[in-house]
Short mmCIF file of C-alpha atoms and ligand atoms in Angstrom, two decimals:
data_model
loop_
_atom_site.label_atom_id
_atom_site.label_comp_id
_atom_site.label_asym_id
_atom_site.label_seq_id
_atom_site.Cartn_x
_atom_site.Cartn_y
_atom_site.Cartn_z
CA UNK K 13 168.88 61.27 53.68
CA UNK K 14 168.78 60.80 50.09
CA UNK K 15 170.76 62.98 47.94
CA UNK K 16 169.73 64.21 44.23
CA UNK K 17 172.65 62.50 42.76
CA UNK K 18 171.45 59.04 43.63
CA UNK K 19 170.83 56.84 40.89
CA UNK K 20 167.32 55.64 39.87
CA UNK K 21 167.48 51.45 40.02
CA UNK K 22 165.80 49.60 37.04
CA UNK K 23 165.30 46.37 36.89
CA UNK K 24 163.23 43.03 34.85
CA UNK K 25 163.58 39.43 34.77
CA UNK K 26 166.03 40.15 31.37
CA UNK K 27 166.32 43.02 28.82
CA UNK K 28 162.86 43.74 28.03
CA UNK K 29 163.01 46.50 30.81
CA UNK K 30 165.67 48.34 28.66
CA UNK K 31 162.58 49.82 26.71
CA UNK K 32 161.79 51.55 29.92
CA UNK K 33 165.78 52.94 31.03
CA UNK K 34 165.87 54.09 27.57
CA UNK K 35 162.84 56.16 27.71
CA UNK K 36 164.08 57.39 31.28
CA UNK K 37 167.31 58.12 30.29
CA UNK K 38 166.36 60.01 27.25
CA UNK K 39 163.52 61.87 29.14
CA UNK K 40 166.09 63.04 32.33
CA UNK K 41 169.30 62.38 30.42
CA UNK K 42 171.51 63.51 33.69
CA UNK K 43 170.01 60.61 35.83
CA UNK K 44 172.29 58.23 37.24
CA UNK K 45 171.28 54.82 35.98
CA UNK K 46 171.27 51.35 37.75
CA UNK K 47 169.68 48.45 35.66
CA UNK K 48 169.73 45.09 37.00
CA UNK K 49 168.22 41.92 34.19
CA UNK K 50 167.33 38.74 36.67
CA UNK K 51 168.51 36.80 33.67
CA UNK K 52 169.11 33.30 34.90
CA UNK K 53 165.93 33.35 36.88
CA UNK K 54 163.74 34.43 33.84
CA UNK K 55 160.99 34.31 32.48
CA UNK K 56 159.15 35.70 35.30
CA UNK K 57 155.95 34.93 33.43
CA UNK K 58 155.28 31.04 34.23
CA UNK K 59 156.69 31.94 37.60
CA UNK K 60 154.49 31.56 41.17
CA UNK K 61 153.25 35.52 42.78
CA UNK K 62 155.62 34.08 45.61
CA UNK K 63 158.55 33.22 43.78
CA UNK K 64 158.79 36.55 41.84
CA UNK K 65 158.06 38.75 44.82
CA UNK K 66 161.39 36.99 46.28
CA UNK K 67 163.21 37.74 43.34
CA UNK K 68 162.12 41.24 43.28
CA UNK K 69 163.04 41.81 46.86
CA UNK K 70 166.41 39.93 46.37
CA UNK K 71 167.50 42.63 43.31
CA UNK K 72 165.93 45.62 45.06
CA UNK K 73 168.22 44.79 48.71
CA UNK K 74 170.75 45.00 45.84
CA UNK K 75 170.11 47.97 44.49
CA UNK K 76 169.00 49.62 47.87
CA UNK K 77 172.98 48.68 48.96
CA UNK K 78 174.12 50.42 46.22
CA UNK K 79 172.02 53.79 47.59
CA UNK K 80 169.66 54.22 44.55
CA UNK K 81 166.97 56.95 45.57
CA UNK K 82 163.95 55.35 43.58
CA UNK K 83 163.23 51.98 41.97
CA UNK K 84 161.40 50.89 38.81
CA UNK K 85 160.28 47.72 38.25
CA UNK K 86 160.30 47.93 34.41
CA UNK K 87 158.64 44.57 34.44
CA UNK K 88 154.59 43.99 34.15
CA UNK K 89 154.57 40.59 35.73
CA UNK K 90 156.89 41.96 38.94
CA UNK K 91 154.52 44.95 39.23
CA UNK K 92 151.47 42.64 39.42
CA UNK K 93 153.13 40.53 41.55
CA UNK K 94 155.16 42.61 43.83
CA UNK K 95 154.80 46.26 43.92
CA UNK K 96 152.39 46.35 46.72
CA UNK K 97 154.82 44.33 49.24
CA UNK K 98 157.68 46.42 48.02
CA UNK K 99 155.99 49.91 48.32
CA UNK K 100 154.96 48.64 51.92
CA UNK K 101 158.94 47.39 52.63
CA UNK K 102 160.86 50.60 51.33
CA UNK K 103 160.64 54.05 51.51
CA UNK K 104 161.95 55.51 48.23
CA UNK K 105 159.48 55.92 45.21
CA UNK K 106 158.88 52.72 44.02
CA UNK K 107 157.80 52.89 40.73
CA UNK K 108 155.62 49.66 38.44
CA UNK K 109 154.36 49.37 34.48
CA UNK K 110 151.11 48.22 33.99
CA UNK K 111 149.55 46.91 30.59
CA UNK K 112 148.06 50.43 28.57
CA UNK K 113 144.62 49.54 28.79
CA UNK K 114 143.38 53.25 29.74
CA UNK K 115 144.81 54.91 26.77
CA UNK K 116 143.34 51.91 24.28
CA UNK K 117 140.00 51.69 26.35
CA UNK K 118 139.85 55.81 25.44
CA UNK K 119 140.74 55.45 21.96
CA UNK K 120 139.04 52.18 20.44
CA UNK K 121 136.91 52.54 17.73
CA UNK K 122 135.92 49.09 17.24
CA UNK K 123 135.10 48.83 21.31
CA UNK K 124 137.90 46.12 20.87
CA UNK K 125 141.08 46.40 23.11
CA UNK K 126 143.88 43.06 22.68
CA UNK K 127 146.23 42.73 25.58
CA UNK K 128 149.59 40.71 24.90
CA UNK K 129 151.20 39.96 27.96
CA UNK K 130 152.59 37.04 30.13
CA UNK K 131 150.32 34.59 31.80
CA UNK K 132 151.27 35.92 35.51
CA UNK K 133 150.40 39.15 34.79
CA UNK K 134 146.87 38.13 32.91
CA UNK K 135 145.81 36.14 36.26
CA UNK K 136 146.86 38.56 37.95
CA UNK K 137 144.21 40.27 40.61
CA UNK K 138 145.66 43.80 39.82
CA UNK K 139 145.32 43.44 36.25
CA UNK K 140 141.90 41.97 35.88
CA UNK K 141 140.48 44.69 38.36
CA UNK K 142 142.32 47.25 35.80
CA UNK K 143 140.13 45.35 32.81
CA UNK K 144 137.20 45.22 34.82
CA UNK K 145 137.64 48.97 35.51
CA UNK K 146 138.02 50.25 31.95
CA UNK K 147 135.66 47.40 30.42
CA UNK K 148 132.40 48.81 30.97
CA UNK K 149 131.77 49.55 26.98
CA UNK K 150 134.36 47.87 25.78
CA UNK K 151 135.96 44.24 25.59
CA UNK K 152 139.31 43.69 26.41
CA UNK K 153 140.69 40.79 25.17
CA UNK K 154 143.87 39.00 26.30
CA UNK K 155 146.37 36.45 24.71
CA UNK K 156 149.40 35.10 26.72
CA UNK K 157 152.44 35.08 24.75
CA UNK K 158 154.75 32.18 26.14
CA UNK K 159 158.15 32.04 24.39
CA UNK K 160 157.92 35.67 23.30
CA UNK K 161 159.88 36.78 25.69
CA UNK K 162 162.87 34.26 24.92
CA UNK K 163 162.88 35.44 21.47
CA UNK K 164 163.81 38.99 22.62
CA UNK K 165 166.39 37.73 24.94
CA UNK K 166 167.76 35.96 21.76
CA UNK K 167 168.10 38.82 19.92
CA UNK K 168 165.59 37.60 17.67
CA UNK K 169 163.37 40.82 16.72
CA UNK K 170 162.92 40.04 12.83
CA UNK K 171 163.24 36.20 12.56
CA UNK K 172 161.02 34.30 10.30
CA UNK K 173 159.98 32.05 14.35
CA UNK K 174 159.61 35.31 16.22
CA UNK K 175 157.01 36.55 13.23
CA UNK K 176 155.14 33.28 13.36
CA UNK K 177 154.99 33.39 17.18
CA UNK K 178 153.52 36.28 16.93
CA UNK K 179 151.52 35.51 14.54
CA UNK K 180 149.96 32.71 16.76
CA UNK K 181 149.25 35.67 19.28
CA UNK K 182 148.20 38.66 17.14
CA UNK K 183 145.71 37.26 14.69
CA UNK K 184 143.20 35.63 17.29
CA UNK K 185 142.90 39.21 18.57
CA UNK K 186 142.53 40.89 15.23
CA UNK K 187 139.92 37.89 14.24
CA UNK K 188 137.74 39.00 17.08
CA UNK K 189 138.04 42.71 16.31
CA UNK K 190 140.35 44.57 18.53
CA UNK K 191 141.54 47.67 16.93
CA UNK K 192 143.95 48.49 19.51
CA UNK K 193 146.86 45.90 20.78
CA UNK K 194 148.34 46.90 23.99
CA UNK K 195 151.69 45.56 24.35
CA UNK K 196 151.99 44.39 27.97
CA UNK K 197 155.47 42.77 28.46
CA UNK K 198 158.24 45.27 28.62
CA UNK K 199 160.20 43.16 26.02
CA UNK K 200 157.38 43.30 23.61
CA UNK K 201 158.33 47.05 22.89
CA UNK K 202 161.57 45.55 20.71
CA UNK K 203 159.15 43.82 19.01
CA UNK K 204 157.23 46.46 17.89
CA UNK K 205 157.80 46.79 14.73
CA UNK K 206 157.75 43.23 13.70
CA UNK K 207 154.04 43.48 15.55
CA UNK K 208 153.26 46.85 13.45
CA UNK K 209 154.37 45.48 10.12
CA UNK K 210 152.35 42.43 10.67
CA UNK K 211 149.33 44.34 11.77
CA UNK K 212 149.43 46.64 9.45
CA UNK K 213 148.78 50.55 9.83
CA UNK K 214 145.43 50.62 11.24
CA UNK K 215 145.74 48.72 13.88
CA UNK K 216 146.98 51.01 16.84
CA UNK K 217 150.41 48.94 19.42
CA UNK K 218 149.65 50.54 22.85
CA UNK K 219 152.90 50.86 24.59
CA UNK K 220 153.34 52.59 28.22
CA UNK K 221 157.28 52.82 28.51
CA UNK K 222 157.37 56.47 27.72
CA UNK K 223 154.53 56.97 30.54
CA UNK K 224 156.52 55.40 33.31
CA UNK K 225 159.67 57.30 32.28
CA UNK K 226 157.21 60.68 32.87
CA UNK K 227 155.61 59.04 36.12
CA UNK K 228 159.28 58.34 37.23
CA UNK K 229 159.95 62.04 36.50
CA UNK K 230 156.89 63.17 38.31
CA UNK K 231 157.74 60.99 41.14
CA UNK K 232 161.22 62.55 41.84
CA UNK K 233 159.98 65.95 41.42
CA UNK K 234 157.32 65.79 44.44
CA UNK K 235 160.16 65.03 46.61
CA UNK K 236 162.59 67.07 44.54
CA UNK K 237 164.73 64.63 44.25
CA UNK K 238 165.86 65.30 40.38
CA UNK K 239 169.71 65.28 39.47
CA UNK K 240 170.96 68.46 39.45
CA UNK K 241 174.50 67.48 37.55
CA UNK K 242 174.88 68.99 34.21
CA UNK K 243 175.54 66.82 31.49
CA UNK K 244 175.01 63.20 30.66
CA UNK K 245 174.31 60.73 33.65
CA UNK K 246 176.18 57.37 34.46
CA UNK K 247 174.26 54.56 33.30
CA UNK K 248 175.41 51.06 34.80
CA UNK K 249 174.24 47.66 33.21
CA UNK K 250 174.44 44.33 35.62
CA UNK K 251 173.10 40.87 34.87
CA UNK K 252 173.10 37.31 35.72
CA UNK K 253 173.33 36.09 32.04
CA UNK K 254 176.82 34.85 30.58
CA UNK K 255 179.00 37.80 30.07
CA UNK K 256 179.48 37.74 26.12
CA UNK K 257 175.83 37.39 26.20
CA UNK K 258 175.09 40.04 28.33
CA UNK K 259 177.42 42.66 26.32
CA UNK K 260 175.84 41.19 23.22
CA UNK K 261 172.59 41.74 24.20
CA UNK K 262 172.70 45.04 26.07
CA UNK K 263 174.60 46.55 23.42
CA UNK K 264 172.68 46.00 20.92
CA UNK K 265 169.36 47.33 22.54
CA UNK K 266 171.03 50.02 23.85
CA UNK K 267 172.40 51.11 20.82
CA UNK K 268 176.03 51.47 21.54
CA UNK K 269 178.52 48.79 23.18
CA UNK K 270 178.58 49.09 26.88
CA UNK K 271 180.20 47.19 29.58
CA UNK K 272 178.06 44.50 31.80
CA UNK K 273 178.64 43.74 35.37
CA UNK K 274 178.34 40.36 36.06
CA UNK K 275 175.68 39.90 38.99
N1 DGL D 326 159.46 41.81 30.84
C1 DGL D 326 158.51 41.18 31.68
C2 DGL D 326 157.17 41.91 31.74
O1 DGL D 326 157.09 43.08 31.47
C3 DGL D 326 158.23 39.73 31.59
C4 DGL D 326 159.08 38.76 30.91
C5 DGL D 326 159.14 37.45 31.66
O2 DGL D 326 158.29 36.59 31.43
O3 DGL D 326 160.06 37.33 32.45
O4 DGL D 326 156.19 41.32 32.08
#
């Protein structure tokens, strides 16, 4: 039987799903939290369908152990790769981020839509039938962004090689029109700002981390499965990376230092 005070499991080849927990934990602050980052096996986005699907089933047997009562794969190129298998394996809510292009696809003005995201998730069959869906009267352009993930797990949101890099990835999109750019790489969200600044204010950064923190709500609540403790939840932080790096890194993007279990 699951039991309300169960907490949700997060996880993402690094930190980039950390734009998601925050979201969650801000939007159902007395959640129990349970993030794992598959550091030393990242990036996920050069990575085979088959090798990622192992990886995903791998941390979620690890979270499932420690009795979480829904998972979210805060990760674009897991979801394309692995959701279905996993939704077909477990029980609990399983829970995936795909690339915004609805919301851009309904806004454009220009008919444009960019996509930034890695190159798994652009070959992806779920993601081009989601273009193909939404790309009757508009064009929906895509750039892979290899070695934009890295610079997150650096810690490098405002270097002068994390601007150029994107750079390299923003202006072919902006060259060809696209008035929207829909960020589809849950570490891209740390990035925003550099991406705004660079693409100025009319140019409209699509990002969907606080929809899955909603969908995640929604999910719980049609099995009523929402915490019912008062007061702030337990959030827990594991990864594979180095341990000063990990508490480096998660501190900082979670605003506040925090302790890292070593997976
Ligand atoms: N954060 C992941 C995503 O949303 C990918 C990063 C990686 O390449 O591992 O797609």
């Amino acid at each position: 039987m699951i039991v309300n005070e169960q907490a949700i499991g997060i996880f993402d080849s690094g930190i980039g799903g950390l734009s998601i927990a925050r979201q969650i934990h801000q939007l159902l602050p007395s959640e129990n939290l349970l993030y794992v980052a598959d550091t030393i096996h990242a990036p996920y986005g050069e990575k085979s369908t088959e090798y990622i699907t192992q990886r995903a089933f791998e941390i979620c047997e690890f979270l499932i152990q420690r009795n979480v009562k829904a998972i979210v794969v805060a990760c674009n190129t897991a979801t394309v790769s692995s959701i279905k298998a996993l939704r077909a394996k477990y029980t609990i809510p399983i829970i995936g981020v795909e690339p915004g292009v609805k919301p851009a696809v309904f806004n454009t003005k220009s008919g444009i839509v960019g996509v930034l995201a890695t190159a798994q998730t652009l070959k992806s069959a779920s993601f081009n039938d989601l273009a193909k869906a939404f790309s009757t009267n508009v064009k929906i352009e895509v750039q892979p962004c290899p070695g934009l993930m890295e610079q997150v797990e650096a810690l490098s949101l405002d270097s002068a090689s994390t601007e150029a890099l994107i750079k390299q990835y923003v202006f072919p999109l902006l060259e060809k029109g696209a008035d929207h750019i829909v960020l589809g790489c849950t570490h891209y969200a740390f990035l925003a700002p550099m991406i705004k600044k660079i693409v100025g204010p009319n140019i409209e950064i699509v990002n969907t981390d606080f929809a899955v923190a909603k969908e995640t709500a929604r999910r719980l609540d049609i099995l009523n499965l929402r915490s019912t403790h008062v007061g702030q939840g337990h959030v827990e932080f594991w990864s594979s990376a180095p341990a000063d790096i990990a508490h480096k890194q998660f501190s900082m993007l979670w605003g506040e230092s925090v302790t890292v279990f070593k997976i």
